[in-house]
GROMACS .gro file of C-alpha atoms in nm:
model
  412
    1MET     CA    1   9.743  14.492   8.231
    2ARG     CA    2   9.918  14.233   8.446
    3LYS     CA    3   9.721  14.348   8.750
    4PHE     CA    4   9.400  14.301   8.556
    5GLN     CA    5   9.512  13.954   8.444
    6ARG     CA    6   9.588  13.856   8.804
    7PHE     CA    7   9.251  13.991   8.912
    8LEU     CA    8   9.075  13.799   8.634
    9LEU     CA    9   9.258  13.477   8.726
   10ALA     CA   10   9.155  13.526   9.089
   11ILE     CA   11   8.790  13.559   8.986
   12ILE     CA   12   8.813  13.249   8.760
   13ILE     CA   13   8.969  13.042   9.038
   14ALA     CA   14   8.707  13.163   9.286
   15LEU     CA   15   8.426  13.073   9.047
   16ALA     CA   16   8.582  12.736   8.972
   17ILE     CA   17   8.611  12.649   9.340
   18SER     CA   18   8.259  12.778   9.409
   19CYS     CA   19   8.117  12.574   9.120
   20VAL     CA   20   8.292  12.261   9.239
   21VAL     CA   21   8.164  12.307   9.593
   22ASN     CA   22   7.812  12.371   9.467
   23TYR     CA   23   7.845  12.068   9.245
   24PHE     CA   24   7.893  11.853   9.555
   25GLN     CA   25   7.596  12.030   9.711
   26HIS     CA   26   7.356  11.967   9.424
   27ASN     CA   27   7.478  11.650   9.258
   28THR     CA   28   7.564  11.404   9.534
   29SER     CA   29   7.294  11.144   9.586
   30THR     CA   30   7.187  11.128   9.949
   31ALA     CA   31   7.002  10.875  10.159
   32GLY     CA   32   6.788  11.002  10.442
   33ASP     CA   33   6.885  11.336  10.594
   34SER     CA   34   7.259  11.276  10.621
   35VAL     CA   35   7.539  11.486  10.478
   36PRO     CA   36   7.661  11.361  10.139
   37SER     CA   37   7.922  11.094  10.196
   38MET     CA   38   8.285  11.183  10.124
   39THR     CA   39   8.441  10.840  10.147
   40THR     CA   40   8.802  10.923  10.069
   41ALA     CA   41   8.995  11.152  10.301
   42PRO     CA   42   9.157  11.368  10.029
   43ASP     CA   43   8.816  11.464   9.889
   44ALA     CA   44   8.717  11.623  10.220
   45THR     CA   45   9.045  11.746  10.364
   46LEU     CA   46   9.237  11.900  10.072
   47HIS     CA   47   9.112  12.242   9.962
   48PRO     CA   48   9.236  12.385   9.629
   49THR     CA   49   9.394  12.731   9.607
   50ASP     CA   50   9.616  12.895   9.347
   51ASP     CA   51   9.908  12.834   9.583
   52GLY     CA   52   9.842  12.464   9.637
   53TYR     CA   53   9.613  12.247   9.846
   54ILE     CA   54   9.555  12.356  10.205
   55ASP     CA   55   9.421  12.179  10.513
   56ARG     CA   56   9.149  12.330  10.730
   57THR     CA   57   9.406  12.547  10.913
   58GLY     CA   58   9.513  12.712  10.587
   59LYS     CA   59   9.851  12.539  10.572
   60ILE     CA   60   9.965  12.428  10.227
   61ILE     CA   61  10.016  12.054  10.253
   62LEU     CA   62  10.026  11.971   9.882
   63PRO     CA   63  10.210  12.205   9.641
   64LEU     CA   64  10.091  12.219   9.281
   65PRO     CA   65  10.297  12.073   8.997
   66PRO     CA   66  10.516  12.331   8.816
   67ASN     CA   67  10.332  12.581   8.591
   68SER     CA   68   9.989  12.455   8.698
   69TYR     CA   69   9.685  12.657   8.797
   70ALA     CA   70   9.315  12.645   8.885
   71PRO     CA   71   9.310  12.313   9.075
   72ARG     CA   72   8.980  12.142   9.147
   73TYR     CA   73   8.871  11.940   9.449
   74PHE     CA   74   8.972  11.576   9.465
   75SER     CA   75   8.710  11.324   9.358
   76GLU     CA   76   8.762  10.953   9.402
   77GLY     CA   77   9.130  11.014   9.476
   78LEU     CA   78   9.217  11.234   9.176
   79ALA     CA   79   9.196  11.608   9.110
   80ALA     CA   80   9.182  11.796   8.780
   81VAL     CA   81   9.449  12.066   8.747
   82GLY     CA   82   9.522  12.310   8.467
   83MET     CA   83   9.874  12.294   8.322
   84PRO     CA   84  10.051  12.334   7.988
   85SER     CA   85   9.918  12.086   7.735
   86LEU     CA   86  10.134  11.778   7.686
   87ASP     CA   87  10.076  11.799   7.310
   88ASN     CA   88  10.140  12.175   7.282
   89SER     CA   89  10.319  12.358   7.564
   90LYS     CA   90  10.181  12.692   7.441
   91GLU     CA   91   9.825  12.578   7.502
   92ALA     CA   92   9.645  12.514   7.831
   93GLY     CA   93   9.538  12.163   7.916
   94VAL     CA   94   9.392  11.971   8.208
   95GLY     CA   95   9.542  11.668   8.376
   96TYR     CA   96   9.488  11.481   8.702
   97ILE     CA   97   9.706  11.451   9.011
   98ASP     CA   98   9.690  11.210   9.305
   99PRO     CA   99   9.707  11.316   9.674
  100THR     CA  100  10.089  11.314   9.660
  101GLY     CA  101  10.090  11.568   9.378
  102LYS     CA  102  10.203  11.316   9.116
  103VAL     CA  103  10.056  11.369   8.768
  104VAL     CA  104   9.865  11.045   8.712
  105ILE     CA  105   9.684  11.146   8.392
  106PRO     CA  106   9.886  11.384   8.169
  107PRO     CA  107   9.731  11.716   8.055
  108ARG     CA  108   9.600  11.622   7.713
  109PHE     CA  109   9.249  11.756   7.760
  110LEU     CA  110   9.107  12.090   7.658
  111ASP     CA  111   9.084  12.369   7.916
  112THR     CA  112   8.769  12.559   7.826
  113PRO     CA  113   8.673  12.909   7.950
  114GLU     CA  114   8.431  12.746   8.195
  115LEU     CA  115   8.715  12.531   8.332
  116ARG     CA  116   8.529  12.222   8.215
  117GLY     CA  117   8.807  12.060   8.017
  118ALA     CA  118   8.814  11.774   8.265
  119GLU     CA  119   8.539  11.696   8.511
  120ASP     CA  120   8.523  11.531   8.853
  121PHE     CA  121   8.519  11.154   8.873
  122GLY     CA  122   8.194  10.975   8.945
  123GLU     CA  123   8.167  10.598   8.966
  124GLY     CA  124   8.514  10.563   8.816
  125LEU     CA  125   8.464  10.785   8.511
  126ALA     CA  126   8.523  11.154   8.439
  127ALA     CA  127   8.430  11.365   8.138
  128PHE     CA  128   8.706  11.519   7.923
  129GLY     CA  129   8.678  11.776   7.647
  130VAL     CA  130   8.833  11.816   7.302
  131ASN     CA  131   8.782  12.063   7.017
  132VAL     CA  132   8.590  11.927   6.717
  133GLN     CA  133   8.482  12.164   6.439
  134ASP     CA  134   8.495  12.469   6.668
  135LYS     CA  135   8.287  12.294   6.934
  136THR     CA  136   8.381  12.133   7.261
  137LEU     CA  137   8.281  11.768   7.264
  138TYR     CA  138   8.310  11.544   7.568
  139GLY     CA  139   8.383  11.181   7.629
  140TYR     CA  140   8.465  10.983   7.944
  141LEU     CA  141   8.791  10.836   8.070
  142ASP     CA  142   8.876  10.606   8.358
  143LYS     CA  143   9.126  10.668   8.638
  144THR     CA  144   9.415  10.535   8.432
  145GLY     CA  145   9.347  10.794   8.162
  146GLN     CA  146   9.208  10.541   7.917
  147VAL     CA  147   8.923  10.673   7.703
  148ILE     CA  148   8.614  10.462   7.770
  149ILE     CA  149   8.359  10.672   7.579
  150ALA     CA  150   8.482  10.871   7.279
  151ALA     CA  151   8.432  11.249   7.271
  152GLN     CA  152   8.093  11.304   7.108
  153PHE     CA  153   7.867  11.476   7.363
  154ALA     CA  154   7.808  11.821   7.508
  155SER     CA  155   7.714  11.928   7.863
  156PRO     CA  156   7.836  11.616   8.045
  157SER     CA  157   7.729  11.518   8.396
  158LYS     CA  158   7.867  11.271   8.648
  159PHE     CA  159   7.746  10.912   8.643
  160VAL     CA  160   7.486  10.827   8.907
  161ASP     CA  161   7.384  10.463   8.936
  162GLY     CA  162   7.545  10.396   8.599
  163ILE     CA  163   7.354  10.672   8.416
  164ALA     CA  164   7.472  11.016   8.299
  165LEU     CA  165   7.285  11.303   8.134
  166VAL     CA  166   7.458  11.445   7.826
  167ALA     CA  167   7.366  11.648   7.520
  168THR     CA  168   7.428  11.540   7.165
  169TYR     CA  169   7.426  11.723   6.834
  170GLN     CA  170   7.184  11.581   6.580
  171ASN     CA  171   7.414  11.696   6.299
  172LEU     CA  172   7.748  11.847   6.401
  173GLN     CA  173   7.840  11.965   6.049
  174LYS     CA  174   7.511  12.148   5.996
  175ASN     CA  175   7.537  12.308   6.341
  176GLU     CA  176   7.196  12.180   6.445
  177SER     CA  177   7.075  12.224   6.800
  178MET     CA  178   7.152  11.984   7.083
  179ARG     CA  179   6.919  11.737   7.247
  180TYR     CA  180   6.963  11.581   7.591
  181VAL     CA  181   6.989  11.205   7.636
  182PHE     CA  182   7.079  10.951   7.902
  183ILE     CA  183   7.376  10.721   7.847
  184ASN     CA  184   7.525  10.418   8.022
  185LYS     CA  185   7.894  10.359   8.093
  186GLN     CA  186   7.950  10.224   7.745
  187GLY     CA  187   7.818  10.548   7.590
  188LYS     CA  188   7.497  10.383   7.470
  189ILE     CA  189   7.185  10.603   7.468
  190LEU     CA  190   6.925  10.461   7.706
  191PHE     CA  191   6.546  10.428   7.693
  192GLU     CA  192   6.503  10.712   7.445
  193ASN     CA  193   6.163  10.753   7.289
  194PRO     CA  194   6.085  11.117   7.200
  195LYS     CA  195   5.718  11.028   7.153
  196THR     CA  196   5.703  10.920   7.518
  197PHE     CA  197   5.927  11.176   7.688
  198ARG     CA  198   6.238  11.384   7.634
  199ALA     CA  199   6.520  11.489   7.862
  200ASP     CA  200   6.625  11.847   7.931
  201ASP     CA  201   6.920  12.013   8.103
  202HIS     CA  202   6.769  11.955   8.448
  203SER     CA  203   6.695  11.585   8.388
  204VAL     CA  204   6.964  11.460   8.626
  205PHE     CA  205   6.900  11.146   8.832
  206SER     CA  206   6.877  11.174   9.210
  207GLU     CA  207   6.764  10.895   9.441
  208GLY     CA  208   6.655  10.692   9.139
  209PHE     CA  209   6.435  10.954   8.968
  210ALA     CA  210   6.488  11.208   8.690
  211PRO     CA  211   6.247  11.479   8.568
  212VAL     CA  212   6.154  11.457   8.198
  213VAL     CA  213   5.924  11.647   7.962
  214VAL     CA  214   5.608  11.507   7.807
  215GLY     CA  215   5.455  11.761   7.571
  216GLU     CA  216   5.475  12.080   7.778
  217LYS     CA  217   5.457  11.917   8.122
  218TRP     CA  218   5.709  11.749   8.349
  219GLY     CA  219   5.699  11.409   8.513
  220PHE     CA  220   5.959  11.165   8.650
  221ILE     CA  221   6.114  10.845   8.520
  222ASN     CA  222   6.292  10.573   8.718
  223ARG     CA  223   6.625  10.409   8.638
  224GLN     CA  224   6.455  10.175   8.392
  225GLY     CA  225   6.316  10.467   8.192
  226GLN     CA  226   5.958  10.406   8.308
  227LEU     CA  227   5.739  10.712   8.358
  228VAL     CA  228   5.642  10.657   8.722
  229ILE     CA  229   5.519  11.006   8.820
  230PRO     CA  230   5.271  11.149   8.565
  231PRO     CA  231   5.359  11.465   8.370
  232LEU     CA  232   5.150  11.723   8.554
  233PHE     CA  233   5.402  11.993   8.642
  234ALA     CA  234   5.483  12.313   8.458
  235ASN     CA  235   5.836  12.405   8.560
  236VAL     CA  236   6.152  12.225   8.667
  237TYR     CA  237   6.473  12.389   8.788
  238LYS     CA  238   6.816  12.282   8.914
  239ASP     CA  239   6.668  12.231   9.263
  240THR     CA  240   6.405  11.987   9.134
  241LYS     CA  241   6.586  11.686   9.277
  242PHE     CA  242   6.484  11.417   9.521
  243SER     CA  243   6.652  11.442   9.860
  244ALA     CA  244   6.549  11.240  10.163
  245GLY     CA  245   6.261  11.098   9.957
  246LEU     CA  246   6.103  11.434   9.866
  247VAL     CA  247   6.133  11.673   9.572
  248PRO     CA  248   6.034  12.044   9.564
  249ILE     CA  249   5.805  12.120   9.271
  250GLN     CA  250   5.529  12.358   9.162
  251ALA     CA  251   5.168  12.242   9.180
  252PRO     CA  252   4.986  12.233   8.844
  253GLU     CA  253   4.711  12.483   8.930
  254SER     CA  254   4.844  12.721   9.195
  255TYR     CA  255   5.208  12.731   9.083
  256LYS     CA  256   5.300  12.722   9.450
  257TYR     CA  257   5.578  12.492   9.565
  258GLY     CA  258   5.526  12.184   9.776
  259TYR     CA  259   5.713  11.857   9.827
  260LEU     CA  260   5.628  11.544   9.632
  261ASP     CA  261   5.712  11.189   9.742
  262ALA     CA  262   5.819  10.896   9.524
  263THR     CA  263   5.458  10.797   9.459
  264GLY     CA  264   5.375  11.138   9.311
  265LYS     CA  265   5.173  11.258   9.610
  266PHE     CA  266   5.229  11.590   9.788
  267GLN     CA  267   5.354  11.518  10.140
  268ILE     CA  268   5.396  11.891  10.207
  269ALA     CA  269   5.116  12.095  10.055
  270PRO     CA  270   5.199  12.353   9.786
  271GLN     CA  271   5.221  12.691   9.964
  272PHE     CA  272   5.563  12.843   9.893
  273THR     CA  273   5.687  13.075   9.616
  274ALA     CA  274   6.021  12.891   9.594
  275ALA     CA  275   6.172  12.582   9.754
  276ARG     CA  276   6.499  12.389   9.772
  277PRO     CA  277   6.586  12.026   9.849
  278PHE     CA  278   6.608  11.890  10.203
  279SER     CA  279   6.952  11.871  10.359
  280GLU     CA  280   7.022  11.755  10.712
  281GLY     CA  281   6.649  11.743  10.784
  282LEU     CA  282   6.561  12.100  10.679
  283ALA     CA  283   6.464  12.265  10.351
  284ALA     CA  284   6.483  12.632  10.253
  285VAL     CA  285   6.151  12.778  10.132
  286LYS     CA  286   6.042  13.125  10.030
  287VAL     CA  287   5.721  13.308  10.118
  288GLY     CA  288   5.617  13.628   9.944
  289ASP     CA  289   5.695  13.748   9.594
  290GLY     CA  290   5.998  13.901   9.427
  291THR     CA  291   6.267  14.075   9.626
  292GLU     CA  292   6.018  14.136   9.905
  293GLY     CA  293   5.990  13.762   9.969
  294LEU     CA  294   6.169  13.603  10.261
  295TRP     CA  295   6.333  13.263  10.310
  296GLY     CA  296   6.302  13.032  10.607
  297TYR     CA  297   6.341  12.660  10.677
  298ILE     CA  298   6.082  12.386  10.721
  299ASP     CA  299   6.110  12.036  10.863
  300ARG     CA  300   5.973  11.722  10.699
  301THR     CA  301   5.624  11.788  10.835
  302GLY     CA  302   5.614  12.122  10.654
  303LYS     CA  303   5.633  12.328  10.974
  304PHE     CA  304   5.875  12.617  11.000
  305ALA     CA  305   6.178  12.526  11.206
  306ILE     CA  306   6.336  12.865  11.127
  307ARG     CA  307   6.092  13.148  11.052
  308PRO     CA  308   6.114  13.335  10.716
  309GLN     CA  309   6.359  13.622  10.766
  310PHE     CA  310   6.635  13.593  10.506
  311THR     CA  311   6.648  13.809  10.197
  312ASP     CA  312   6.609  13.691   9.837
  313SER     CA  313   6.963  13.779   9.725
  314LEU     CA  314   7.231  13.572   9.555
  315ALA     CA  315   7.249  13.361   9.869
  316GLY     CA  316   6.885  13.360   9.973
  317ALA     CA  317   6.901  13.063  10.203
  318GLY     CA  318   7.141  12.783  10.116
  319GLU     CA  319   7.134  12.416  10.207
  320PHE     CA  320   7.272  12.286  10.536
  321TYR     CA  321   7.608  12.112  10.526
  322GLU     CA  322   7.816  12.023  10.828
  323GLY     CA  323   7.549  12.186  11.045
  324LEU     CA  324   7.565  12.532  10.885
  325ALA     CA  325   7.384  12.709  10.601
  326PRO     CA  326   7.467  13.038  10.423
  327VAL     CA  327   7.192  13.302  10.442
  328ALA     CA  328   7.160  13.671  10.359
  329ILE     CA  329   6.982  13.941  10.559
  330ARG     CA  330   6.835  14.276  10.466
  331ASP     CA  331   7.069  14.568  10.520
  332SER     CA  332   6.952  14.922  10.453
  333SER     CA  333   7.314  15.039  10.420
  334THR     CA  334   7.376  14.816  10.119
  335PRO     CA  335   7.396  15.032   9.804
  336PRO     CA  336   7.102  14.977   9.566
  337ASN     CA  337   7.141  14.769   9.251
  338THR     CA  338   7.455  14.598   9.375
  339ILE     CA  339   7.550  14.232   9.378
  340SER     CA  340   7.362  14.153   9.697
  341ASN     CA  341   7.057  14.274   9.889
  342GLY     CA  342   7.247  14.226  10.210
  343PRO     CA  343   7.544  14.060  10.374
  344THR     CA  344   7.576  13.682  10.408
  345GLY     CA  345   7.653  13.479  10.719
  346TYR     CA  346   7.603  13.122  10.840
  347ILE     CA  347   7.332  12.991  11.071
  348ASP     CA  348   7.294  12.667  11.264
  349ARG     CA  349   6.985  12.446  11.262
  350THR     CA  350   6.816  12.664  11.525
  351GLY     CA  351   6.847  12.974  11.304
  352LYS     CA  352   7.116  13.132  11.522
  353PHE     CA  353   7.402  13.307  11.343
  354VAL     CA  354   7.721  13.114  11.415
  355ILE     CA  355   7.913  13.331  11.167
  356PRO     CA  356   7.783  13.691  11.155
  357PRO     CA  357   7.658  13.825  10.819
  358LYS     CA  358   7.960  14.007  10.680
  359PHE     CA  359   8.030  13.848  10.341
  360ASN     CA  360   7.920  13.937   9.988
  361GLN     CA  361   7.809  13.737   9.683
  362GLY     CA  362   7.656  13.462   9.889
  363GLY     CA  363   7.873  13.187  10.027
  364SER     CA  364   7.954  12.827   9.947
  365PRO     CA  365   7.845  12.545  10.177
  366PHE     CA  366   8.095  12.412  10.429
  367HIS     CA  367   8.300  12.125  10.296
  368GLY     CA  368   8.566  11.957  10.504
  369GLY     CA  369   8.550  12.228  10.771
  370LEU     CA  370   8.590  12.525  10.535
  371ALA     CA  371   8.369  12.740  10.311
  372TYR     CA  372   8.462  12.976  10.029
  373ALA     CA  373   8.356  13.335  10.095
  374HIS     CA  374   8.406  13.684   9.957
  375VAL     CA  375   8.394  14.031  10.108
  376THR     CA  376   8.423  14.361   9.920
  377PHE     CA  377   8.590  14.681  10.032
  378LEU     CA  378   8.380  14.996  10.003
  379LYS     CA  379   8.547  15.306   9.867
  380THR     CA  380   8.650  15.557  10.131
  381ALA     CA  381   8.582  15.848   9.896
  382PRO     CA  382   8.405  15.897   9.560
  383SER     CA  383   8.620  15.845   9.253
  384SER     CA  384   8.588  16.077   8.958
  385THR     CA  385   8.702  15.801   8.724
  386ASN     CA  386   8.468  15.531   8.853
  387SER     CA  387   8.191  15.700   9.046
  388ASP     CA  388   7.926  15.439   8.962
  389TYR     CA  389   8.114  15.148   9.119
  390PRO     CA  390   8.103  15.158   9.499
  391TYR     CA  391   8.389  14.915   9.568
  392GLU     CA  392   8.764  14.949   9.560
  393GLY     CA  393   8.851  14.582   9.594
  394GLY     CA  394   8.788  14.280   9.807
  395GLN     CA  395   8.906  13.967   9.980
  396MET     CA  396   8.816  13.612   9.885
  397GLY     CA  397   8.916  13.275  10.019
  398TYR     CA  398   8.836  13.002  10.269
  399ILE     CA  399   8.682  13.071  10.608
  400ASP     CA  400   8.665  12.839  10.909
  401ARG     CA  401   8.365  12.778  11.134
  402GLN     CA  402   8.448  13.094  11.329
  403GLY     CA  403   8.419  13.301  11.012
  404GLN     CA  404   8.791  13.378  10.995
  405PHE     CA  405   8.988  13.357  10.672
  406VAL     CA  406   9.245  13.078  10.693
  407TRP     CA  407   9.355  13.142  10.334
  408SER     CA  408   9.262  13.440  10.119
  409LYS     CA  409   9.377  13.684   9.857
  410THR     CA  410   9.296  14.050   9.813
  411TYR     CA  411   9.246  14.247   9.495
  412ARG     CA  412   9.203  14.612   9.399
   0.00000   0.00000   0.00000
């Protein structure tokens, strides 16, 4: 049982770290084709593990406070860490530490199964969670721990240009469904008019625009709540975000993906079956349907800089960060119906593999010189007790730009 608990904790920590890294990838507002700015050194140089924070060589340079677990990346100089609740030592809570390891904000906040009891800081505020009538409600606190916005929302996001997307219950006692709204730093709901448009879970601002729903179609509002791109589009996903002045979106008639500019005009004609935001001057796009489709990379003119060749697995083709992007290739030796259509490696902007494809379950983007990766161990012989599962364990942790683990843990 203890082995299973350790294994489960390892998976939770890996998912938490992966989610945090992907959060930076998808939620940091960018200007031009540059890498998202990490202005404070601890945010980019301290990497969380269950042993403590490591540098890019794998050396632990910041131990965790006693009895703590599941640390998150630093954001604006503070990091959320799980530890025994200050109010009840038998319950788990989340507090914040500074780069010296000192607990700056005590662990009074709920630690939910999704590890969302306390969020990253954005523009000086971070979401915190509490239990209210068997639901998790979120508010926002500042870097001193003072509550600025009382816990009343669900599904919180970071503030971008003074605006955050949250969900609110219309009637908490009657268990009515949630609706998404925009709030300012005082917790006031902004420019809401359901007859004009409504927000949804993907209505996050990026580069001054947020997708919203009008009837059954999607358009975009600006920071003043004005509908500036008409509602013509059928579907919006997590990748429907402006980056370098363009947003990937499906055309109304063909349902093919192209790239729209801030005026609502297609600068790259709709022609792809899937598309992701630009990062470092390139964008991942898919040609072909289903699992037979392949991913490649285009430049801002819409021409392929890296030809379509990567498989549509959990990784597909990720965004470029620090000059590298995770991609997966087809591999006929990969067992069918498993977690990946092929192994994952990292390419440079020419499409050359810098790190050979040898990892499973996709890979996180590079962040501060390291990326989080996972490799499974195939069974050496069939097992009569578990013949349907082809793996006997694995290794997960941080890799450097040579593809070597600098910190990892194994499981069986």
